Coordinates of C-alpha atoms (C1' of nucleotides) in Angstrom, one line a residue:
Chain A
M1 CA -0.3 0.1 0.4
S2 CA 1.7 3.2 -1.5
G3 CA -0.8 5.4 1.7
K4 CA 0.2 8.8 -0.1
N5 CA -4.0 8.9 -0.9
L6 CA -6.8 9.1 1.3
R7 CA -7.7 6.7 -0.8
D8 CA -5.8 4.0 -0.6
V9 CA -6.4 3.7 2.7
P10 CA -9.4 2.6 4.0
A11 CA -10.3 4.5 7.1
D12 CA -11.2 1.4 9.2
Q13 CA -7.0 0.3 8.3
R14 CA -5.6 2.7 11.3
T15 CA -5.6 3.3 14.4
N16 CA -3.4 5.3 17.3
A17 CA -0.9 3.4 20.4
E18 CA -4.9 2.3 22.5
G19 CA -6.4 0.8 20.3
K20 CA -8.8 3.6 19.0
Q21 CA -9.2 3.8 15.2
I22 CA -9.2 7.3 13.3
L23 CA -10.9 9.0 11.6
N24 CA -9.0 12.0 10.7
K25 CA -8.5 12.8 7.4
V26 CA -4.4 14.3 8.0
L27 CA -3.3 11.3 9.9
L28 CA -5.5 8.8 7.2
A29 CA -3.0 10.9 4.6
M30 CA 0.0 10.9 6.1
P31 CA 2.1 7.0 4.0
D32 CA 2.9 4.4 6.9
N33 CA 6.4 4.9 7.9
E34 CA 6.3 8.7 8.9
Y35 CA 2.6 7.9 10.8
E36 CA 4.7 5.0 12.7
L37 CA 6.4 8.1 13.8
M38 CA 4.1 10.0 15.7
R39 CA 1.4 7.3 16.7
A40 CA 3.4 6.7 20.2
D41 CA 2.6 10.6 20.3
L42 CA -1.2 9.7 19.4
T43 CA -3.5 10.2 22.5
Y44 CA -7.2 10.2 22.8
I45 CA -8.9 12.7 23.7
D46 CA -12.6 13.3 24.3
L47 CA -13.5 16.9 22.9
P48 CA -16.9 17.7 24.9
S49 CA -19.1 20.5 23.1
H50 CA -17.9 24.5 24.5
L51 CA -14.7 23.5 25.2
S52 CA -11.2 25.7 24.6
L53 CA -8.6 24.0 23.2
H54 CA -6.8 27.3 22.5
E55 CA -7.2 31.0 23.8
P56 CA -5.4 33.9 22.2
T57 CA -2.3 35.5 22.3
Q58 CA -1.4 31.3 23.4
N59 CA 1.6 29.2 22.8
I60 CA 0.0 26.6 20.4
E61 CA 1.3 23.8 22.9
F62 CA -1.3 20.8 21.2
V63 CA -2.2 19.9 18.1
Y64 CA -5.3 17.8 17.6
F65 CA -7.0 16.0 14.4
P66 CA -10.5 15.9 15.7
N67 CA -11.8 11.9 14.1
R68 CA -15.7 13.7 14.7
G69 CA -16.4 17.0 15.8
M70 CA -15.9 20.4 14.8
V71 CA -13.5 23.2 16.2
S72 CA -14.7 26.8 15.9
Q73 CA -11.7 29.2 15.0
V74 CA -12.7 32.9 16.9
V75 CA -11.3 36.1 17.1
V76 CA -12.2 38.2 20.6
T77 CA -12.4 41.4 20.3
K78 CA -11.3 43.9 24.4
D79 CA -14.8 44.6 24.3
G80 CA -15.5 40.5 24.6
R81 CA -17.7 39.9 21.3
T82 CA -16.5 37.8 18.9
V83 CA -16.4 36.1 15.5
E84 CA -16.0 33.0 13.7
V85 CA -13.0 32.8 11.2
G86 CA -12.4 29.8 10.7
V87 CA -13.7 26.6 10.9
V88 CA -11.9 22.6 11.3
G89 CA -13.1 19.0 11.0
K90 CA -11.7 16.3 10.3
E91 CA -10.6 17.3 7.0
G92 CA -7.8 19.2 9.2
Y93 CA -5.5 19.4 12.1
V94 CA -5.7 22.7 15.1
G95 CA -2.7 24.3 15.6
A96 CA -1.3 25.0 11.7
G97 CA 0.6 27.6 12.6
L98 CA 3.3 24.9 14.5
A99 CA 3.3 23.7 10.4
A100 CA 4.3 26.8 9.6
G101 CA 7.0 27.7 12.4
V102 CA 4.1 30.0 14.0
S103 CA 4.2 29.0 18.1
R104 CA 1.5 30.8 18.8
S105 CA -2.0 31.9 17.7
S106 CA -4.4 34.8 17.8
V107 CA -7.9 33.2 18.2
R108 CA -9.4 30.7 20.5
E109 CA -9.8 27.2 19.5
I110 CA -13.5 25.6 20.5
I111 CA -16.0 22.8 19.8
Q112 CA -19.1 23.5 18.1
I113 CA -20.0 20.3 18.0
A114 CA -18.8 17.7 20.6
G115 CA -16.9 14.7 19.2
D116 CA -13.6 12.8 20.1
G117 CA -10.2 12.8 18.3
F118 CA -6.3 12.2 19.1
R119 CA -4.0 15.6 20.1
M120 CA -0.1 15.7 20.1
K121 CA 2.4 17.6 22.7
G122 CA 3.0 21.3 19.8
N123 CA 7.3 20.2 20.4
A124 CA 6.4 16.2 20.0
L125 CA 5.0 17.5 16.3
Q126 CA 8.2 20.4 16.3
R127 CA 10.3 16.9 16.6
I128 CA 9.1 14.1 14.1
L129 CA 8.2 16.5 11.6
Q130 CA 12.3 17.1 11.1
S131 CA 12.3 13.4 10.0
A132 CA 8.9 13.2 8.4
P133 CA 9.0 15.6 4.7
Q134 CA 5.8 14.1 3.9
L135 CA 3.8 15.2 6.5
H136 CA 5.6 18.6 6.9
V137 CA 3.7 19.0 3.0
I138 CA 0.5 17.3 4.0
L139 CA 0.5 19.8 6.9
S140 CA 2.0 23.1 5.0
R141 CA -0.6 22.6 2.3
H142 CA -3.2 22.9 4.9
T143 CA -2.4 25.4 6.8
G144 CA -2.1 27.6 3.0
L145 CA -5.6 26.5 2.5
Q146 CA -6.9 27.0 5.7
G147 CA -5.5 31.2 4.9
M148 CA -7.5 31.0 2.5
Q149 CA -10.7 29.8 3.7
V150 CA -10.4 32.4 6.6
A151 CA -9.8 35.0 3.2
Q152 CA -13.2 34.2 2.1
T153 CA -14.6 33.9 5.3
A154 CA -13.6 37.8 6.1
A155 CA -14.7 38.3 2.4
C156 CA -18.0 36.9 3.8
N157 CA -18.7 38.9 7.0
R158 CA -18.5 42.3 5.3
L159 CA -20.4 41.1 2.1
H160 CA -23.2 39.5 2.5
D161 CA -26.3 39.9 4.7
I162 CA -27.3 37.4 8.6
Q163 CA -29.4 34.4 6.0
Q164 CA -26.6 34.1 3.9
R165 CA -24.1 33.9 6.3
L166 CA -25.9 31.8 8.3
S167 CA -27.0 29.2 5.2
R168 CA -23.2 29.1 4.8
W169 CA -22.6 27.9 8.3
L170 CA -25.2 25.2 8.9
L171 CA -24.4 23.8 5.2
M172 CA -21.0 23.5 6.4
T173 CA -21.2 22.5 9.9
Q174 CA -23.0 19.7 7.9
D175 CA -20.5 18.8 5.6
R176 CA -18.8 18.1 8.7
V177 CA -20.6 16.3 11.0
D178 CA -22.3 13.3 9.7
A179 CA -25.5 14.1 12.7
G180 CA -29.2 15.0 11.1
L181 CA -29.7 16.7 14.1
L182 CA -26.9 19.9 15.1
P183 CA -27.2 20.6 18.6
I184 CA -26.3 24.3 18.3
T185 CA -28.9 27.0 20.6
H186 CA -29.9 30.7 18.6
D187 CA -27.1 32.0 21.2
F188 CA -23.8 30.3 20.9
I189 CA -25.4 30.8 16.5
A190 CA -24.7 33.7 17.3
T191 CA -22.2 34.3 18.3
M192 CA -19.9 32.5 16.5
M193 CA -22.1 34.7 13.0
G194 CA -21.0 38.2 15.3
T195 CA -24.0 39.3 15.6
D196 CA -26.9 39.3 18.5
R197 CA -29.6 36.3 19.0
S198 CA -32.1 38.0 18.5
T199 CA -30.6 38.6 14.9
V200 CA -30.3 35.0 15.2
S201 CA -33.6 33.7 15.2
L202 CA -34.9 36.2 13.4
A203 CA -33.3 34.9 10.5
A204 CA -33.9 31.5 11.1
S205 CA -37.8 31.8 12.4
V206 CA -37.4 33.6 8.9
M207 CA -35.4 30.4 7.7
Q208 CA -38.3 27.8 8.7
K209 CA -41.3 29.5 8.0
D210 CA -39.8 29.2 4.1
G211 CA -39.4 25.8 4.6
L212 CA -35.6 25.4 4.5
I213 CA -34.4 24.6 8.1
D214 CA -36.7 22.7 11.7
Y215 CA -35.4 23.2 15.0
V216 CA -36.1 23.0 18.6
R217 CA -35.1 24.7 21.6
G218 CA -31.5 23.6 21.3
A219 CA -31.5 21.5 17.5
V220 CA -31.1 23.0 14.1
K221 CA -32.6 20.3 11.6
I222 CA -32.4 20.7 7.8
V223 CA -35.0 20.3 6.3
N224 CA -34.2 20.9 2.0
R225 CA -30.5 21.3 1.6
R226 CA -31.0 22.4 -2.0
K227 CA -33.5 25.8 -0.3
L228 CA -30.9 26.1 2.0
E229 CA -27.8 26.2 -0.8
K230 CA -29.4 28.8 -3.3
S231 CA -30.1 31.1 0.3
A232 CA -26.5 30.9 0.8
C233 CA -24.0 33.1 -0.6
E234 CA -21.1 32.1 -2.4
C235 CA -19.0 31.7 -0.6
Y236 CA -19.9 28.0 1.0
S237 CA -19.4 27.0 -2.9
V238 CA -16.4 29.0 -2.9
I239 CA -15.4 27.0 0.5
Q240 CA -15.7 23.1 -0.3
Q241 CA -13.6 24.2 -4.0
L242 CA -10.1 24.5 -1.3
E243 CA -11.5 21.3 0.2
D244 CA -12.1 19.2 -2.3
E245 CA -8.3 20.7 -4.0
L246 CA -6.8 19.0 -0.1
G247 CA -9.0 16.3 0.9
L248 CA -8.6 14.6 -3.0
R249 CA -4.3 14.6 -2.2
Chain B
M1 CA 28.3 38.2 8.3
S2 CA 25.7 36.2 10.1
G3 CA 23.1 37.1 7.2
K4 CA 20.2 34.5 9.5
N5 CA 18.9 38.1 10.8
L6 CA 17.7 42.0 9.9
R7 CA 19.5 43.8 11.3
D8 CA 22.6 42.0 10.5
V9 CA 22.5 43.0 6.7
P10 CA 22.7 46.8 6.5
A11 CA 19.7 48.2 4.1
D12 CA 22.8 48.9 1.2
Q13 CA 24.1 45.9 1.3
R14 CA 22.3 43.8 -1.6
T15 CA 21.2 44.3 -4.8
N16 CA 20.3 42.4 -7.6
A17 CA 21.7 40.6 -10.3
E18 CA 20.8 43.6 -12.4
G19 CA 22.1 45.7 -9.7
K20 CA 19.6 46.8 -7.8
Q21 CA 19.6 47.9 -4.5
I22 CA 17.3 45.5 -2.9
L23 CA 14.9 47.3 0.5
N24 CA 12.2 44.1 0.8
K25 CA 12.9 42.5 4.4
V26 CA 12.6 39.3 3.3
L27 CA 15.3 39.4 0.6
L28 CA 17.7 40.9 3.3
A29 CA 16.4 38.4 6.2
M30 CA 17.9 35.4 3.7
P31 CA 21.4 34.6 4.8
D32 CA 23.8 34.8 2.3
N33 CA 24.5 31.5 0.4
E34 CA 20.4 30.7 0.0
Y35 CA 20.4 34.4 -1.4
E36 CA 23.1 33.6 -4.1
L37 CA 20.5 31.4 -5.1
M38 CA 17.8 33.4 -6.2
R39 CA 19.8 35.9 -7.0
A40 CA 19.7 35.9 -10.8
D41 CA 15.9 34.5 -10.9
L42 CA 15.1 38.0 -9.3
T43 CA 13.4 40.8 -12.2
Y44 CA 13.4 44.1 -10.9
I45 CA 9.6 45.2 -12.2
D46 CA 7.7 48.8 -11.4
L47 CA 4.7 48.4 -9.1
P48 CA 2.3 51.3 -11.0
S49 CA -0.6 51.7 -9.3
H50 CA -3.6 49.0 -9.8
L51 CA -2.1 46.8 -11.7
S52 CA -3.1 42.8 -10.8
L53 CA -0.3 41.5 -10.4
H54 CA -3.0 38.2 -9.8
E55 CA -6.5 37.5 -10.1
P56 CA -8.6 34.0 -8.2
T57 CA -8.1 30.9 -9.3
Q58 CA -5.4 31.1 -11.1
N59 CA -1.7 29.3 -10.9
I60 CA 0.2 31.3 -9.1
E61 CA 2.5 32.3 -12.0
F62 CA 4.7 34.7 -10.1
V63 CA 5.4 35.6 -7.1
Y64 CA 6.5 39.5 -6.3
F65 CA 8.6 41.0 -3.3
P66 CA 7.8 44.1 -3.0
N67 CA 10.6 46.8 -2.3
R68 CA 8.0 50.1 -1.9
G69 CA 4.6 51.2 -2.3
M70 CA 2.1 48.8 -1.2
V71 CA -0.2 45.5 -2.3
S72 CA -3.7 44.7 -1.6
Q73 CA -5.7 41.0 -1.2
V74 CA -8.8 41.5 -2.5
V75 CA -12.0 39.1 -2.2
V76 CA -14.1 39.8 -5.4
T77 CA -17.6 38.1 -5.5
K78 CA -19.7 36.7 -8.5
D79 CA -21.4 40.5 -8.6
G80 CA -18.5 42.9 -8.4
R81 CA -17.8 43.8 -5.5
T82 CA -14.8 43.4 -3.3
V83 CA -12.9 43.5 0.0
E84 CA -9.4 43.4 1.4
V85 CA -8.0 40.8 2.9
G86 CA -5.1 41.9 4.0
V87 CA -1.8 44.3 2.3
V88 CA 1.9 42.5 1.9
G89 CA 4.4 45.7 2.0
K90 CA 8.3 45.7 2.2
E91 CA 7.8 42.8 5.5
G92 CA 6.5 40.6 3.3
Y93 CA 6.1 38.5 -0.2
V94 CA 3.2 38.6 -2.7
G95 CA 2.8 34.7 -3.7
A96 CA 2.6 33.0 -0.2
G97 CA 0.5 29.9 -0.8
L98 CA 3.4 29.3 -2.9
A99 CA 5.8 28.4 -0.1
A100 CA 3.4 26.1 1.3
G101 CA 2.7 24.0 -1.3
V102 CA -0.4 25.4 -2.2
S103 CA -0.2 26.6 -6.7
R104 CA -3.4 28.9 -7.0
S105 CA -4.9 31.5 -4.7
S106 CA -8.7 32.7 -4.6
V107 CA -8.2 36.3 -3.8
R108 CA -6.7 38.7 -6.6
E109 CA -3.6 41.0 -5.5
I110 CA -3.8 44.7 -6.9
I111 CA -1.8 47.5 -6.6
Q112 CA -3.0 49.6 -3.7
I113 CA 0.1 52.2 -3.8
A114 CA 2.7 52.3 -6.2
G115 CA 6.3 51.4 -5.8
D116 CA 8.8 49.3 -7.4
G117 CA 10.0 45.2 -6.4
F118 CA 11.4 42.1 -7.5
R119 CA 9.7 38.9 -9.0
M120 CA 11.0 35.4 -9.6
K121 CA 9.1 31.8 -11.3
G122 CA 6.7 30.2 -9.3
N123 CA 8.2 27.6 -10.7
A124 CA 12.0 28.8 -10.4
L125 CA 11.0 30.2 -6.7
Q126 CA 10.2 26.0 -5.8
R127 CA 13.3 24.7 -7.8
I128 CA 15.0 27.0 -5.3
L129 CA 13.5 26.0 -1.6
Q130 CA 14.5 22.4 -2.4
S131 CA 18.1 23.1 -1.5
A132 CA 17.5 26.7 0.8
P133 CA 16.0 25.1 3.4
Q134 CA 16.4 29.3 5.9
L135 CA 14.3 30.3 2.7
H136 CA 11.6 27.8 3.7
V137 CA 10.9 28.5 7.1
I138 CA 11.1 32.2 6.6
L139 CA 8.3 31.9 3.9
S140 CA 6.7 29.7 6.4
R141 CA 6.1 31.6 8.9
H142 CA 5.4 33.9 6.4
T143 CA 2.1 32.6 5.2
G144 CA 1.3 31.4 9.1
L145 CA 1.7 34.6 10.1
Q146 CA -0.6 36.6 7.1
G147 CA -3.2 34.1 7.5
M148 CA -3.1 35.1 11.1
Q149 CA -3.9 38.8 9.8
V150 CA -6.0 37.5 7.4
A151 CA -8.4 36.1 10.6
Q152 CA -8.0 39.7 12.1
T153 CA -9.3 41.0 9.3
A154 CA -12.1 38.7 8.9
A155 CA -13.1 39.5 13.1
C156 CA -12.8 43.3 12.2
N157 CA -14.3 43.7 9.0
R158 CA -17.8 42.0 11.0
L159 CA -17.8 43.7 13.9
H160 CA -16.1 47.2 13.4
D161 CA -17.8 50.6 11.5
I162 CA -16.4 52.2 9.1
Q163 CA -14.2 54.7 10.7
Q164 CA -12.8 51.7 12.7
R165 CA -11.7 50.3 10.1
L166 CA -11.5 53.7 8.1
S167 CA -8.9 54.2 11.0
R168 CA -7.3 51.2 10.8
W169 CA -7.1 51.1 7.3
L170 CA -5.1 54.5 6.8
L171 CA -2.3 53.6 9.1
M172 CA -1.4 50.1 7.4
T173 CA -0.9 52.0 5.0
Q174 CA 0.8 54.7 6.5
D175 CA 3.6 52.4 7.8
R176 CA 4.0 51.2 5.8
V177 CA 4.8 53.8 2.9
D178 CA 7.1 56.4 3.4
A179 CA 5.0 59.0 1.7
G180 CA 3.6 61.9 3.6
L181 CA 0.4 61.7 1.1
L182 CA -1.0 58.9 0.5
P183 CA -2.4 58.7 -3.5
I184 CA -5.6 57.4 -3.3
T185 CA -9.3 58.1 -3.8
H186 CA -12.0 57.7 -1.7
D187 CA -13.4 55.7 -4.2
F188 CA -10.4 52.6 -4.0
I189 CA -10.8 53.4 -0.6
A190 CA -14.2 52.0 -0.6
T191 CA -13.2 48.8 -3.0
M192 CA -11.3 48.1 -0.3
M193 CA -13.4 48.2 2.9
G194 CA -16.2 46.6 0.9
T195 CA -18.5 49.2 1.3
D196 CA -19.9 52.8 -1.2
R197 CA -18.0 55.2 -1.5
S198 CA -20.7 58.1 -0.4
T199 CA -19.8 55.7 2.4
V200 CA -16.5 56.5 2.6
S201 CA -16.5 60.2 2.2
L202 CA -19.0 60.5 4.8
A203 CA -16.4 59.2 8.0
A204 CA -13.8 60.2 5.4
S205 CA -15.5 64.8 6.1
V206 CA -15.8 63.6 9.9
M207 CA -12.4 62.6 9.9
Q208 CA -11.4 65.4 8.5
K209 CA -13.2 68.0 10.9
D210 CA -12.4 66.0 14.2
G211 CA -8.4 66.8 12.9
L212 CA -7.0 63.0 12.6
I213 CA -6.5 64.4 8.7
D214 CA -7.0 66.1 5.9
Y215 CA -7.3 65.4 2.4
V216 CA -7.9 65.9 -1.2
R217 CA -9.1 65.3 -4.3
G218 CA -7.4 61.8 -4.7
A219 CA -4.5 62.7 -1.5
V220 CA -5.0 61.9 2.2
K221 CA -3.1 63.2 4.9
I222 CA -2.4 62.0 8.4
V223 CA -2.9 65.3 10.5
N224 CA -3.0 64.1 13.9
R225 CA -1.9 60.1 14.8
R226 CA -2.2 59.8 18.1
K227 CA -6.0 61.0 17.6
L228 CA -5.6 58.7 15.1
E229 CA -4.9 55.6 16.7
K230 CA -7.3 56.4 19.2
S231 CA -10.2 56.0 16.6
A232 CA -9.0 52.6 15.2
C233 CA -10.3 49.4 16.0
E234 CA -7.6 47.2 18.0
C235 CA -7.0 45.6 15.0
Y236 CA -4.4 47.7 14.0
S237 CA -2.2 46.5 17.5
V238 CA -3.3 43.3 16.9
I239 CA -1.6 43.4 13.5
Q240 CA 1.0 45.3 14.9
Q241 CA 2.2 42.4 17.4
L242 CA 2.3 40.3 14.3
E243 CA 3.8 42.1 12.4
D244 CA 6.6 42.9 14.8
E245 CA 7.0 38.9 15.4
L246 CA 8.1 38.1 11.8
G247 CA 10.4 41.4 11.1
L248 CA 13.1 40.7 14.0
R249 CA 13.9 37.4 14.2
Chain C
dT1 C1' -42.2 18.0 42.5
dG2 C1' -40.3 22.6 42.7
dA3 C1' -37.0 26.0 42.1
dG4 C1' -33.7 27.8 38.8
dA5 C1' -31.7 28.7 35.1
dA6 C1' -31.3 28.6 29.9
dT7 C1' -33.5 29.0 25.2
dT8 C1' -36.6 30.9 22.3
dG9 C1' -40.2 34.2 20.4
dT10 C1' -41.8 38.7 20.1
dC11 C1' -41.8 44.0 20.9
dC12 C1' -39.4 48.9 19.6
dC13 C1' -36.7 51.6 18.6
dA14 C1' -32.4 54.4 17.8
dT15 C1' -28.3 54.3 14.9
dT16 C1' -26.4 52.6 10.5
dT17 C1' -25.9 51.5 6.3
dC18 C1' -27.0 50.9 1.0
dG19 C1' -28.3 52.4 -2.6
dC20 C1' -29.2 55.8 -5.2
dA21 C1' -28.9 60.6 -7.7
dC22 C1' -27.4 64.9 -8.9
dA23 C1' -24.6 69.3 -8.3
dG24 C1' -19.5 71.4 -7.8
dA25 C1' -15.2 71.2 -7.4
dT26 C1' -10.8 69.5 -10.0
dT27 C1' -8.2 67.8 -13.8
dG28 C1' -6.7 66.7 -17.7
dT29 C1' -6.7 67.2 -22.6
dT30 C1' -7.6 68.8 -26.9
Chain D
dA1 C1' -10.2 78.6 -23.4
dA2 C1' -13.4 74.0 -23.4
dC3 C1' -15.1 69.3 -23.4
dA4 C1' -14.7 65.3 -20.9
dA5 C1' -13.6 62.7 -17.6
dT6 C1' -12.6 62.4 -12.5
dC7 C1' -13.2 63.7 -8.2
dT8 C1' -16.1 65.1 -3.6
dG9 C1' -19.8 67.1 -1.2
dT10 C1' -24.7 65.7 0.5
dG11 C1' -29.5 65.1 0.5
dC12 C1' -32.6 61.0 1.1
dG13 C1' -35.8 56.4 2.1
dA14 C1' -34.6 52.0 2.5
dA15 C1' -33.2 47.6 4.4
dA16 C1' -30.5 45.8 7.3
dT17 C1' -28.6 45.9 12.5
dG18 C1' -28.3 47.2 17.0
dG19 C1' -29.3 46.5 21.4
dG20 C1' -32.1 46.3 25.0
dA21 C1' -36.6 44.1 27.0
dC22 C1' -39.9 40.8 28.7
dA23 C1' -42.9 37.0 28.4
dA24 C1' -43.2 32.2 28.3
dT25 C1' -41.2 27.2 26.9
dT26 C1' -38.7 23.4 27.9
dC27 C1' -35.2 21.3 30.8
dT28 C1' -31.7 20.9 34.6
dC29 C1' -31.4 19.8 39.2
dA30 C1' -31.3 19.7 44.0

DNA sequence: TGAGAATTGTCCCATTTCGCACAGATTGTT
DNA sequence: AACAATCTGTGCGAAATGGGACAATTCTCA
């Protein structure tokens, strides 16, 4: 098995030292010999909702490779307002700065949808990177494409209205979580969208009336994905294409 | 001369093969032996205002190392609206994706303030990178920090009003251009800020009344930098710190 | 089971911004 | 000197958003 390409590695054939199954696509995309270098340092962890994996200006202590669930990258202002600038699921990893040699990060990384995954000490990663050129390539690529995702988000935050952004956000979340029901409150969505809760509730109620989504206390369901895609801004497909480019080579 | 640190290399001691003086900090920060590898491939070019160095979704054909002037990274939507997501001056380089192994970019890179600099074929850079580890480190660091700058911009675009953003933008532009008078029209500022011209004119007139800036047709002058800094959002200093971290090590 | 916390539905209104439109001023071009 | 192009000042109504506030409902935990 060459192991260079995700398609060559069936998802059920790789585990960490604890025997936990690996679903994270970055770890699955590693060639066997380089994955062996990482194996011992990968610790399986639970990723409970709302847990912060990294706080702004702190040094990057761990990198995380999600198996399930979803992580938000959030910028926090002095006055406590927040807005999401990027997301990471099983197709990526948290702590992207390290592969680029940047040891701290200015964003908060918070679990948006609970799940599980693996983590590794930052300095362990940096040690392994010395002798794992393919890993370096994969992580750098991810860092670069993640930057482009953030760039698109920067434009989206400026140019598109709540409903377009909320639609895009729900689609992106759905893509990264296999559950049919997304366990999120309006209030939490508001902190991601950088607005207040009543604005989210208003947009959500319109979208519910129009048959795009359905929701109850603390959970949102996508009922008509096609309509939702039409409601979302182009940023959704732009970011999708970036993901595609990352995942398949 | 060790040449590893910018401070060790006086700015007047390095030229390209054409004998043109290098002011770009990335090129100046290279160790001598690695710079020699690049020297022959660096072509001096003029950077006239409004020239596009790269269009969205295109492959990255050249990388650019500005000596003077300033480049904007702009996202363009389907309906033609635009907004700036990042800037590059002599402290950085254009084409950041290449060091990360990403051969195309989804943003437009356009000259915001005229100047000059050097460019190199993308494939020449990739060839040189093979045998220039220090260059790879420097460029990767820049890519990572540039991503954080974009993340901060994403938040700023969502959370801060026109006057705060315009103030920040003027400060950042001033920092990268040594001219006292910035040659820019309100209309051009509007395309950078992702809004329309009249909104810019309104904000600018308020700021002029308050003694922060002064302007005439096609040019803006900062008259009270301290006031302007108070008018800007915190994003200015956050990004400044990222720059500092890049430039001095 | 009851109290308290969390979540959502609404409503209201001040503020900001959008999206025009048009007039006046400046520049530069012939 | 005249004309065209560009740039800025300004005004106005429509729309979106911000920022609260309060009630109703649902959930959690003691």
